[in-house]
GROMACS .gro file of C-alpha atoms in nm:
model
  478
    1MET     CA    1   2.176  -4.172   1.320
    2GLY     CA    2   1.746  -4.189   1.235
    3ALA     CA    3   1.511  -3.917   1.174
    4HIS     CA    4   1.443  -3.662   1.546
    5GLU     CA    5   1.151  -3.797   1.720
    6ASP     CA    6   0.999  -3.434   1.703
    7PHE     CA    7   0.973  -3.467   1.304
    8LEU     CA    8   0.871  -3.811   1.306
    9ASP     CA    9   0.596  -3.697   1.584
   10TYR     CA   10   0.499  -3.418   1.405
   11ILE     CA   11   0.434  -3.585   1.037
   12ASP     CA   12   0.194  -3.865   1.248
   13ARG     CA   13  -0.001  -3.583   1.462
   14ASN     CA   14  -0.049  -3.359   1.108
   15ALA     CA   15  -0.122  -3.652   0.862
   16ASP     CA   16  -0.510  -3.520   0.768
   17LYS     CA   17  -0.379  -3.169   0.725
   18PHE     CA   18  -0.124  -3.356   0.432
   19ILE     CA   19  -0.363  -3.571   0.350
   20GLN     CA   20  -0.585  -3.185   0.236
   21ARG     CA   21  -0.255  -3.046   0.090
   22LEU     CA   22  -0.297  -3.392  -0.177
   23ALA     CA   23  -0.622  -3.312  -0.245
   24ASP     CA   24  -0.605  -2.956  -0.310
   25ALA     CA   25  -0.335  -3.071  -0.572
   26VAL     CA   26  -0.512  -3.352  -0.704
   27LYS     CA   27  -0.797  -3.149  -0.823
   28ARG     CA   28  -0.562  -2.957  -1.062
   29LYS     CA   29  -0.584  -3.079  -1.376
   30SER     CA   30  -0.227  -3.040  -1.462
   31ILE     CA   31  -0.215  -3.279  -1.789
   32SER     CA   32   0.041  -3.186  -1.959
   33GLY     CA   33  -0.058  -3.394  -2.264
   34ASP     CA   34  -0.388  -3.198  -2.310
   35ALA     CA   35  -0.362  -2.822  -2.469
   36GLY     CA   36  -0.686  -2.761  -2.326
   37ARG     CA   37  -0.523  -2.813  -1.960
   38ARG     CA   38  -0.245  -2.593  -2.073
   39LYS     CA   39  -0.315  -2.291  -1.825
   40GLU     CA   40  -0.438  -2.526  -1.539
   41THR     CA   41  -0.089  -2.730  -1.551
   42ILE     CA   42   0.087  -2.374  -1.535
   43GLU     CA   43  -0.131  -2.289  -1.231
   44MET     CA   44  -0.049  -2.594  -1.083
   45GLY     CA   45   0.312  -2.488  -1.083
   46HIS     CA   46   0.267  -2.136  -1.017
   47TRP     CA   47   0.067  -2.307  -0.651
   48LEU     CA   48   0.360  -2.572  -0.576
   49GLU     CA   49   0.612  -2.292  -0.585
   50LYS     CA   50   0.393  -2.069  -0.366
   51GLN     CA   51   0.407  -2.385  -0.123
   52LEU     CA   52   0.772  -2.424  -0.100
   53LYS     CA   53   0.797  -2.026  -0.082
   54ASP     CA   54   0.608  -2.048   0.242
   55LEU     CA   55   0.827  -2.295   0.376
   56GLY     CA   56   1.120  -2.081   0.332
   57VAL     CA   57   1.241  -2.236   0.043
   58ALA     CA   58   1.431  -1.937  -0.217
   59THR     CA   59   1.276  -2.069  -0.602
   60VAL     CA   60   1.269  -1.916  -0.909
   61LEU     CA   61   1.041  -2.011  -1.200
   62LYS     CA   62   1.218  -2.125  -1.512
   63ASP     CA   63   1.045  -2.036  -1.868
   64LEU     CA   64   1.110  -2.297  -2.120
   65GLY     CA   65   1.010  -2.163  -2.375
   66GLN     CA   66   0.741  -2.333  -2.638
   67HIS     CA   67   0.650  -2.587  -2.829
   68PRO     CA   68   0.329  -2.753  -3.092
   69MET     CA   69   0.086  -2.966  -2.967
   70GLN     CA   70  -0.221  -3.066  -3.095
   71GLY     CA   71  -0.176  -2.791  -3.331
   72GLN     CA   72  -0.106  -2.551  -3.181
   73LEU     CA   73   0.188  -2.334  -3.008
   74LEU     CA   74   0.202  -2.375  -2.651
   75ASP     CA   75   0.425  -2.187  -2.357
   76LEU     CA   76   0.561  -2.496  -2.158
   77PRO     CA   77   0.479  -2.542  -1.789
   78PRO     CA   78   0.768  -2.402  -1.583
   79ALA     CA   79   1.052  -2.540  -1.409
   80ILE     CA   80   1.088  -2.462  -1.083
   81LEU     CA   81   1.396  -2.460  -0.966
   82GLY     CA   82   1.447  -2.385  -0.512
   83ARG     CA   83   1.690  -2.359  -0.291
   84LEU     CA   84   1.735  -2.441   0.108
   85GLY     CA   85   2.004  -2.413   0.324
   86GLU     CA   86   2.396  -2.275   0.243
   87ASP     CA   87   2.574  -2.458   0.473
   88PRO     CA   88   2.946  -2.556   0.307
   89LYS     CA   89   2.966  -2.837   0.609
   90LYS     CA   90   2.666  -3.022   0.494
   91LYS     CA   91   2.603  -3.256   0.197
   92THR     CA   92   2.364  -3.089  -0.062
   93VAL     CA   93   2.050  -3.354  -0.161
   94LEU     CA   94   1.903  -3.278  -0.514
   95VAL     CA   95   1.555  -3.332  -0.496
   96TYR     CA   96   1.362  -3.409  -0.784
   97GLY     CA   97   0.977  -3.450  -0.904
   98HIS     CA   98   0.713  -3.347  -1.138
   99TYR     CA   99   0.331  -3.186  -1.112
  100ASP     CA  100   0.207  -3.311  -1.386
  101VAL     CA  101  -0.003  -3.609  -1.458
  102GLN     CA  102  -0.137  -3.876  -1.707
  103PRO     CA  103  -0.509  -3.774  -1.880
  104ALA     CA  104  -0.822  -3.969  -1.672
  105LEU     CA  105  -1.155  -3.954  -1.740
  106GLN     CA  106  -1.414  -4.059  -1.496
  107SER     CA  107  -1.563  -4.222  -1.814
  108ASP     CA  108  -1.268  -4.447  -1.839
  109GLY     CA  109  -1.357  -4.649  -1.576
  110TRP     CA  110  -1.298  -4.447  -1.225
  111ASP     CA  111  -1.498  -4.528  -0.975
  112THR     CA  112  -1.482  -4.171  -0.862
  113ASP     CA  113  -1.366  -3.823  -1.020
  114PRO     CA  114  -1.007  -3.899  -1.115
  115PHE     CA  115  -0.936  -3.499  -0.977
  116GLU     CA  116  -1.098  -3.575  -0.612
  117LEU     CA  117  -0.934  -3.733  -0.394
  118VAL     CA  118  -1.126  -3.981  -0.237
  119ARG     CA  119  -1.075  -4.191   0.080
  120LYS     CA  120  -1.137  -4.532   0.080
  121ASP     CA  121  -1.000  -4.825   0.290
  122ASP     CA  122  -0.711  -4.606   0.410
  123ARG     CA  123  -0.659  -4.592   0.042
  124LEU     CA  124  -0.659  -4.224  -0.170
  125PHE     CA  125  -0.788  -4.261  -0.476
  126GLY     CA  126  -0.699  -3.938  -0.772
  127ARG     CA  127  -0.516  -3.884  -1.044
  128GLY     CA  128  -0.153  -3.812  -0.931
  129SER     CA  129  -0.188  -3.991  -0.606
  130THR     CA  130   0.080  -4.214  -0.666
  131ASP     CA  131   0.274  -4.033  -0.992
  132ASP     CA  132   0.346  -3.787  -0.912
  133LYS     CA  133   0.194  -3.567  -0.708
  134GLY     CA  134   0.180  -3.768  -0.351
  135PRO     CA  135   0.584  -3.774  -0.318
  136VAL     CA  136   0.598  -3.410  -0.417
  137MET     CA  137   0.380  -3.308  -0.107
  138GLY     CA  138   0.579  -3.562   0.099
  139TRP     CA  139   0.905  -3.310   0.043
  140LEU     CA  140   0.661  -3.068   0.143
  141ASN     CA  141   0.551  -3.293   0.442
  142VAL     CA  142   0.922  -3.270   0.510
  143LEU     CA  143   0.963  -2.912   0.477
  144GLU     CA  144   0.685  -2.789   0.706
  145ALA     CA  145   0.743  -3.003   0.965
  146HIS     CA  146   1.103  -2.862   1.003
  147HIS     CA  147   1.006  -2.518   0.930
  148LYS     CA  148   0.676  -2.477   1.194
  149GLN     CA  149   0.907  -2.606   1.470
  150ASP     CA  150   1.264  -2.425   1.349
  151MET     CA  151   1.392  -2.719   1.318
  152GLU     CA  152   1.757  -2.686   1.114
  153LEU     CA  153   1.741  -2.913   0.832
  154PRO     CA  154   2.034  -3.243   0.835
  155VAL     CA  155   2.151  -3.147   0.471
  156ASN     CA  156   2.143  -2.855   0.189
  157LEU     CA  157   1.811  -2.895  -0.002
  158ARG     CA  158   1.798  -2.785  -0.403
  159PHE     CA  159   1.449  -2.887  -0.590
  160CYS     CA  160   1.375  -2.894  -0.951
  161PHE     CA  161   1.020  -2.957  -1.009
  162GLU     CA  162   0.887  -3.010  -1.388
  163GLY     CA  163   0.517  -2.997  -1.538
  164MET     CA  164   0.620  -3.206  -1.881
  165GLU     CA  165   0.716  -3.548  -1.733
  166GLU     CA  166   0.447  -3.718  -1.877
  167SER     CA  167   0.508  -3.513  -2.218
  168GLY     CA  168   0.871  -3.637  -2.234
  169SER     CA  169   0.998  -3.371  -2.036
  170GLU     CA  170   1.041  -3.094  -2.306
  171GLY     CA  171   1.283  -2.863  -2.249
  172LEU     CA  172   1.437  -2.981  -1.949
  173ASP     CA  173   1.753  -3.126  -2.062
  174GLU     CA  174   1.834  -2.816  -2.205
  175LEU     CA  175   1.774  -2.572  -1.874
  176ILE     CA  176   1.984  -2.845  -1.675
  177GLU     CA  177   2.279  -2.855  -1.934
  178LYS     CA  178   2.279  -2.430  -1.964
  179GLU     CA  179   2.220  -2.469  -1.574
  180VAL     CA  180   2.529  -2.685  -1.516
  181ALA     CA  181   2.750  -2.441  -1.790
  182GLU     CA  182   2.672  -2.105  -1.668
  183GLY     CA  183   2.490  -2.106  -1.372
  184GLU     CA  184   2.498  -2.121  -1.030
  185PHE     CA  185   2.203  -2.375  -0.930
  186PHE     CA  186   2.294  -2.703  -0.961
  187LYS     CA  187   2.706  -2.622  -0.833
  188GLY     CA  188   2.779  -2.823  -0.496
  189VAL     CA  189   2.487  -3.080  -0.511
  190ASP     CA  190   2.635  -3.419  -0.350
  191CYS     CA  191   2.363  -3.657  -0.467
  192VAL     CA  192   2.011  -3.647  -0.617
  193CYS     CA  193   1.667  -3.850  -0.491
  194ILE     CA  194   1.383  -3.909  -0.715
  195SER     CA  195   1.101  -4.016  -0.583
  196ASP     CA  196   0.889  -4.113  -0.874
  197ASN     CA  197   0.826  -4.452  -0.912
  198TYR     CA  198   0.696  -4.789  -0.709
  199TRP     CA  199   0.769  -5.121  -0.493
  200LEU     CA  200   0.801  -5.406  -0.700
  201ASN     CA  201   0.467  -5.576  -0.419
  202THR     CA  202   0.252  -5.441  -0.148
  203ARG     CA  203   0.493  -5.586   0.100
  204THR     CA  204   0.863  -5.472   0.076
  205PRO     CA  205   0.966  -5.109   0.003
  206ALA     CA  206   1.222  -5.083  -0.261
  207LEU     CA  207   1.516  -4.881  -0.396
  208THR     CA  208   1.586  -4.858  -0.748
  209TYR     CA  209   1.910  -4.845  -0.918
  210GLY     CA  210   1.778  -4.921  -1.318
  211LEU     CA  211   1.560  -4.770  -1.546
  212ARG     CA  212   1.414  -4.897  -1.913
  213GLY     CA  213   1.424  -4.598  -2.187
  214ILE     CA  214   1.187  -4.529  -2.405
  215ALA     CA  215   1.205  -4.500  -2.767
  216TYR     CA  216   0.794  -4.400  -2.861
  217PHE     CA  217   0.678  -4.467  -3.261
  218ALA     CA  218   0.391  -4.361  -3.472
  219ILE     CA  219   0.308  -4.544  -3.791
  220ASN     CA  220   0.069  -4.269  -3.993
  221VAL     CA  221  -0.095  -4.480  -4.325
  222SER     CA  222  -0.293  -4.232  -4.505
  223GLY     CA  223  -0.526  -4.311  -4.852
  224PRO     CA  224  -0.810  -4.113  -4.936
  225VAL     CA  225  -0.856  -3.761  -4.928
  226GLN     CA  226  -1.160  -3.853  -4.683
  227ASP     CA  227  -1.321  -4.122  -4.487
  228LEU     CA  228  -1.530  -4.355  -4.710
  229HIS     CA  229  -1.839  -4.633  -4.683
  230SER     CA  230  -1.732  -4.958  -4.645
  231GLY     CA  231  -2.073  -5.017  -4.906
  232LEU     CA  232  -1.939  -4.843  -5.139
  233PHE     CA  233  -1.589  -4.875  -5.131
  234GLY     CA  234  -1.475  -5.196  -4.923
  235ARG     CA  235  -1.273  -5.416  -5.154
  236MET     CA  236  -1.259  -5.148  -5.416
  237VAL     CA  237  -1.001  -4.954  -5.251
  238HIS     CA  238  -0.652  -5.024  -5.048
  239GLU     CA  239  -0.805  -4.947  -4.655
  240PRO     CA  240  -0.506  -4.790  -4.450
  241MET     CA  241  -0.660  -4.954  -4.120
  242THR     CA  242  -0.609  -5.274  -4.286
  243ASP     CA  243  -0.225  -5.196  -4.374
  244LEU     CA  244  -0.157  -5.045  -4.024
  245ILE     CA  245  -0.291  -5.375  -3.821
  246LYS     CA  246  -0.060  -5.547  -4.029
  247LEU     CA  247   0.235  -5.351  -3.980
  248MET     CA  248   0.170  -5.347  -3.652
  249SER     CA  249   0.120  -5.710  -3.603
  250ARG     CA  250   0.479  -5.777  -3.713
  251LEU     CA  251   0.634  -5.535  -3.426
  252VAL     CA  252   0.597  -5.810  -3.163
  253ASP     CA  253   0.440  -6.160  -3.091
  254HIS     CA  254   0.241  -6.283  -2.839
  255ASN     CA  255   0.497  -6.379  -2.618
  256GLY     CA  256   0.663  -6.025  -2.619
  257THR     CA  257   0.936  -6.131  -2.853
  258ILE     CA  258   1.045  -5.803  -3.023
  259LEU     CA  259   1.044  -5.903  -3.383
  260VAL     CA  260   1.259  -5.625  -3.526
  261PRO     CA  261   1.567  -5.720  -3.614
  262GLY     CA  262   1.869  -5.591  -3.429
  263ILE     CA  263   1.668  -5.531  -3.102
  264GLU     CA  264   1.705  -5.805  -2.906
  265GLU     CA  265   2.048  -5.871  -3.040
  266MET     CA  266   2.187  -5.579  -2.844
  267VAL     CA  267   2.129  -5.706  -2.533
  268PRO     CA  268   2.381  -5.958  -2.333
  269PRO     CA  269   2.233  -6.233  -2.174
  270PRO     CA  270   2.237  -6.243  -1.787
  271ASP     CA  271   2.553  -6.378  -1.617
  272GLU     CA  272   2.504  -6.646  -1.321
  273GLN     CA  273   2.543  -6.351  -1.059
  274GLU     CA  274   2.262  -6.180  -1.198
  275LEU     CA  275   2.024  -6.399  -1.211
  276LYS     CA  276   2.085  -6.488  -0.836
  277LEU     CA  277   1.962  -6.114  -0.771
  278TYR     CA  278   1.629  -6.202  -0.952
  279THR     CA  279   1.588  -6.501  -0.739
  280LYS     CA  280   1.674  -6.357  -0.418
  281MET     CA  281   1.391  -6.070  -0.486
  282ASP     CA  282   1.075  -6.076  -0.272
  283TYR     CA  283   0.838  -6.157  -0.580
  284SER     CA  284   0.631  -6.427  -0.685
  285LEU     CA  285   0.359  -6.473  -0.981
  286SER     CA  286   0.091  -6.384  -0.754
  287ASP     CA  287   0.247  -6.029  -0.743
  288VAL     CA  288   0.207  -6.008  -1.087
  289ALA     CA  289  -0.166  -6.088  -1.060
  290GLU     CA  290  -0.282  -5.868  -0.796
  291ALA     CA  291  -0.104  -5.546  -0.968
  292ALA     CA  292  -0.247  -5.686  -1.272
  293GLY     CA  293  -0.570  -5.776  -1.163
  294ALA     CA  294  -0.537  -6.093  -1.396
  295SER     CA  295  -0.334  -6.399  -1.385
  296ILE     CA  296  -0.171  -6.303  -1.690
  297ALA     CA  297   0.222  -6.359  -1.639
  298LEU     CA  298   0.385  -6.420  -1.983
  299SER     CA  299   0.627  -6.737  -1.723
  300ASP     CA  300   0.568  -6.949  -1.448
  301HIS     CA  301   0.946  -6.850  -1.341
  302LYS     CA  302   0.954  -6.562  -1.162
  303GLU     CA  303   1.293  -6.488  -1.278
  304THR     CA  304   1.176  -6.485  -1.610
  305VAL     CA  305   0.860  -6.253  -1.551
  306LEU     CA  306   1.159  -5.971  -1.351
  307MET     CA  307   1.386  -5.953  -1.614
  308GLY     CA  308   1.097  -5.894  -1.856
  309ARG     CA  309   1.020  -5.589  -1.642
  310MET     CA  310   1.368  -5.471  -1.577
  311ARG     CA  311   1.675  -5.594  -1.776
  312ASN     CA  312   1.530  -5.666  -2.121
  313PRO     CA  313   1.379  -5.456  -2.387
  314SER     CA  314   0.976  -5.449  -2.425
  315LEU     CA  315   0.776  -5.324  -2.730
  316SER     CA  316   0.360  -5.229  -2.639
  317LEU     CA  317   0.108  -5.118  -2.850
  318HIS     CA  318  -0.070  -4.877  -2.753
  319GLY     CA  319  -0.342  -4.737  -2.932
  320ILE     CA  320  -0.476  -4.630  -3.315
  321GLN     CA  321  -0.530  -4.241  -3.356
  322GLY     CA  322  -0.800  -4.186  -3.627
  323ALA     CA  323  -0.972  -4.540  -3.618
  324PHE     CA  324  -1.411  -4.492  -3.522
  325SER     CA  325  -1.401  -4.603  -3.116
  326GLU     CA  326  -1.750  -4.487  -3.009
  327PRO     CA  327  -2.033  -4.692  -2.905
  328GLY     CA  328  -2.257  -4.797  -3.173
  329CYS     CA  329  -2.182  -4.914  -3.587
  330LYS     CA  330  -2.004  -4.668  -3.793
  331THR     CA  331  -1.955  -4.890  -4.170
  332VAL     CA  332  -1.642  -4.624  -4.215
  333ILE     CA  333  -1.325  -4.679  -4.400
  334PRO     CA  334  -1.052  -4.475  -4.242
  335SER     CA  335  -0.866  -4.176  -4.456
  336LYS     CA  336  -0.613  -4.159  -4.245
  337ILE     CA  337  -0.461  -4.350  -3.884
  338SER     CA  338  -0.217  -4.372  -3.716
  339GLY     CA  339  -0.101  -4.675  -3.460
  340LYS     CA  340   0.070  -4.589  -3.106
  341PHE     CA  341   0.367  -4.797  -2.983
  342SER     CA  342   0.683  -4.786  -2.776
  343LEU     CA  343   0.958  -4.971  -2.744
  344ARG     CA  344   1.121  -5.010  -2.357
  345LEU     CA  345   1.527  -5.016  -2.366
  346VAL     CA  346   1.763  -5.126  -2.122
  347PRO     CA  347   2.125  -5.096  -2.144
  348PRO     CA  348   2.339  -5.069  -2.369
  349GLN     CA  349   2.073  -4.949  -2.586
  350THR     CA  350   1.954  -4.607  -2.690
  351PRO     CA  351   1.659  -4.393  -2.922
  352GLU     CA  352   1.981  -4.322  -3.105
  353ALA     CA  353   2.028  -4.671  -3.218
  354VAL     CA  354   1.683  -4.836  -3.273
  355ILE     CA  355   1.545  -4.540  -3.426
  356PRO     CA  356   1.715  -4.686  -3.781
  357LEU     CA  357   1.631  -5.005  -3.690
  358VAL     CA  358   1.227  -4.978  -3.598
  359THR     CA  359   1.206  -4.761  -3.928
  360GLN     CA  360   1.412  -4.985  -4.197
  361TYR     CA  361   1.224  -5.231  -4.057
  362ILE     CA  362   0.861  -5.120  -4.082
  363GLU     CA  363   0.931  -4.978  -4.469
  364SER     CA  364   1.041  -5.345  -4.513
  365GLU     CA  365   0.704  -5.468  -4.448
  366PHE     CA  366   0.492  -5.187  -4.604
  367ALA     CA  367   0.684  -5.270  -4.904
  368LYS     CA  368   0.577  -5.626  -4.894
  369LEU     CA  369   0.188  -5.542  -4.920
  370ASN     CA  370   0.235  -5.361  -5.217
  371SER     CA  371  -0.029  -5.167  -5.069
  372LYS     CA  372  -0.110  -4.782  -5.273
  373SER     CA  373  -0.154  -4.623  -4.913
  374LYS     CA  374   0.101  -4.388  -4.811
  375MET     CA  375   0.316  -4.470  -4.473
  376THR     CA  376   0.562  -4.287  -4.281
  377VAL     CA  377   0.716  -4.391  -3.930
  378GLU     CA  378   0.746  -4.119  -3.699
  379TYR     CA  379   0.970  -4.100  -3.381
  380LEU     CA  380   0.785  -3.916  -3.100
  381HIS     CA  381   0.993  -3.914  -2.802
  382GLY     CA  382   1.198  -4.121  -2.614
  383GLY     CA  383   1.487  -4.148  -2.336
  384LYS     CA  384   1.803  -4.321  -2.224
  385PRO     CA  385   1.834  -4.603  -2.002
  386TRP     CA  386   2.007  -4.562  -1.679
  387VAL     CA  387   2.222  -4.797  -1.437
  388ALA     CA  388   2.351  -4.654  -1.082
  389ASP     CA  389   2.573  -4.773  -0.813
  390VAL     CA  390   2.402  -4.915  -0.549
  391ASN     CA  391   2.713  -4.910  -0.275
  392HIS     CA  392   2.758  -4.548  -0.281
  393TRP     CA  393   2.641  -4.359   0.027
  394ASN     CA  394   2.349  -4.217  -0.134
  395PHE     CA  395   2.168  -4.587  -0.123
  396GLU     CA  396   2.297  -4.685   0.235
  397ALA     CA  397   2.167  -4.398   0.342
  398ALA     CA  398   1.823  -4.474   0.158
  399LYS     CA  399   1.849  -4.793   0.288
  400LYS     CA  400   1.909  -4.711   0.673
  401ALA     CA  401   1.549  -4.512   0.614
  402ILE     CA  402   1.353  -4.776   0.519
  403GLU     CA  403   1.511  -5.011   0.788
  404ALA     CA  404   1.439  -4.786   1.082
  405ILE     CA  405   1.070  -4.633   0.941
  406TRP     CA  406   0.893  -5.002   0.771
  407LYS     CA  407   1.167  -5.250   0.969
  408LYS     CA  408   1.243  -5.433   0.666
  409ILE     CA  409   1.529  -5.453   0.451
  410PRO     CA  410   1.424  -5.292   0.076
  411ASP     CA  411   1.464  -5.486  -0.229
  412TYR     CA  412   1.725  -5.341  -0.506
  413THR     CA  413   1.509  -5.336  -0.829
  414ARG     CA  414   1.571  -5.195  -1.214
  415GLU     CA  415   1.258  -4.977  -1.312
  416GLY     CA  416   1.059  -5.104  -1.622
  417GLY     CA  417   0.957  -4.729  -1.693
  418SER     CA  418   1.110  -4.464  -1.796
  419ILE     CA  419   1.207  -4.117  -1.609
  420PRO     CA  420   1.436  -3.893  -1.883
  421VAL     CA  421   1.544  -3.673  -1.657
  422THR     CA  422   1.739  -3.930  -1.415
  423LEU     CA  423   2.029  -3.964  -1.672
  424THR     CA  424   2.039  -3.639  -1.728
  425LEU     CA  425   2.101  -3.548  -1.385
  426ALA     CA  426   2.345  -3.847  -1.348
  427GLU     CA  427   2.589  -3.719  -1.630
  428LYS     CA  428   2.535  -3.341  -1.638
  429LEU     CA  429   2.580  -3.350  -1.250
  430GLY     CA  430   2.841  -3.649  -1.239
  431VAL     CA  431   2.662  -3.769  -0.918
  432ASN     CA  432   2.532  -4.034  -0.817
  433VAL     CA  433   2.094  -4.073  -0.847
  434LEU     CA  434   1.879  -4.291  -0.619
  435LEU     CA  435   1.543  -4.392  -0.675
  436LEU     CA  436   1.339  -4.381  -0.352
  437PRO     CA  437   0.976  -4.480  -0.432
  438MET     CA  438   0.672  -4.428  -0.213
  439GLY     CA  439   0.418  -4.629  -0.337
  440ARG     CA  440   0.309  -4.953  -0.425
  441ALA     CA  441   0.263  -5.205  -0.746
  442ASP     CA  442  -0.088  -5.175  -0.728
  443ASP     CA  443  -0.092  -4.830  -0.724
  444GLY     CA  444  -0.220  -4.804  -1.071
  445ALA     CA  445  -0.002  -4.520  -1.183
  446HIS     CA  446  -0.115  -4.419  -1.560
  447SER     CA  447  -0.420  -4.634  -1.513
  448THR     CA  448  -0.804  -4.611  -1.395
  449ASN     CA  449  -0.873  -4.560  -1.007
  450GLU     CA  450  -0.488  -4.471  -0.969
  451LYS     CA  451  -0.414  -4.425  -0.545
  452LEU     CA  452  -0.203  -4.421  -0.242
  453ASP     CA  453  -0.194  -4.621   0.067
  454ILE     CA  454  -0.215  -4.358   0.292
  455SER     CA  455   0.084  -4.583   0.491
  456ASN     CA  456   0.282  -4.513   0.250
  457PHE     CA  457   0.223  -4.140   0.199
  458ILE     CA  458   0.230  -4.070   0.567
  459GLU     CA  459   0.522  -4.340   0.649
  460GLY     CA  460   0.683  -4.262   0.306
  461THR     CA  461   0.687  -3.937   0.438
  462LYS     CA  462   0.952  -4.007   0.725
  463VAL     CA  463   1.124  -4.203   0.481
  464LEU     CA  464   1.231  -3.907   0.334
  465GLY     CA  465   1.277  -3.672   0.648
  466THR     CA  466   1.477  -3.959   0.805
  467TYR     CA  467   1.716  -4.029   0.479
  468LEU     CA  468   1.835  -3.678   0.476
  469TYR     CA  469   1.918  -3.725   0.848
  470GLU     CA  470   2.116  -4.084   0.738
  471VAL     CA  471   2.265  -3.870   0.459
  472ALA     CA  472   2.416  -3.630   0.715
  473ALA     CA  473   2.538  -3.951   0.972
  474LEU     CA  474   2.683  -4.126   0.701
  475THR     CA  475   2.918  -3.852   0.501
  476ALA     CA  476   3.028  -3.709   0.853
  477ALA     CA  477   3.144  -4.034   0.964
  478ALA     CA  478   3.326  -4.083   0.594
   0.00000   0.00000   0.00000
């Protein structure tokens, strides 16, 4: 079927306006993991709701309650539920996205202010540009093109936007479960579309049918009641930092193999048919180097590298809280520290299955140290992995949209990251969930100098709109 030419023309004519809308979103420091930015995160939710209302969407802000963070009891940012279209003859597509972002400081290594969208060499740099404000603004662009031109949308739309995705989506699962059981909002939804991930490379658009889950932990080690002078107490007392480094070194080896017994063994090896999928993908080791900024792949075989990202679990060490990290020299023995790490999970793994394995292993390794320090293992948050049926019309519609706009056949990928709500929507609604990425592999989501190519923003907007037309065409034919 393809999208209406008036829609495509409107997107091209208004590209600068759409970039300004993204700039307005980026400047709002909606950092869900920072208690000091909670007010701005909530304000971002209200701003987004107004944008939706102005484009004809019937919206409601859902209060998700409160939660403790950084010693405070904070209001959770509201979830935004929106409805547009009630035609029983049309399919109903639920769109999910998030308006919160990761922390960012220019001193982290950004070339520019992370909360000022900067246009440079046909790229848009700014925190949230690709994750996930760019795609969310893309949906607003689609709505505007139809609203301003009095064009009828080919499907009914439902929207679910949250402000806590970067902090475990607190409160959202409960809202979805309650709405499915008691409310009207999700009734009649035929499929789900999420744009919150990335192409496998910088050349070929992708459709994603799987996500790894996550289980995030902290190892908390304490000893003295206060920090100590290393000249006075070094080699006199058990030091928490020494114990923690020893424990963290026993979680994963330098080749990425997870050392916690029972974790790797949960996952069956790939069969010959699955291996062929990775061989066919448009990907090379140079893509790893381009995205990472260095030639540091764990293997010289592309299939092994791809499986490491898509279908195998991984364990990464993230940081140590409470340790000295400022410039200069400080001869201190920290009294209390916390080492953070996470596991990325694949089917059939779940957080519930790995938590006892991780806890028991770390406790047994700590016992071997014969240390007088105190140690606890803390599970912070997690989400299950997810895999979808790529033969569903939802994926076929997205494939046709990509072919129409990008003139390329998409890669079918399983993503290494985690979007916990994906599995919740699939299970609670009982419908097909599609991940339709806008950004490229080198966008640097969560990193310094996060960016979104202008072509991906504008052509990606066209893909989102064309996808809706293809959904209508395919389901009408069926």
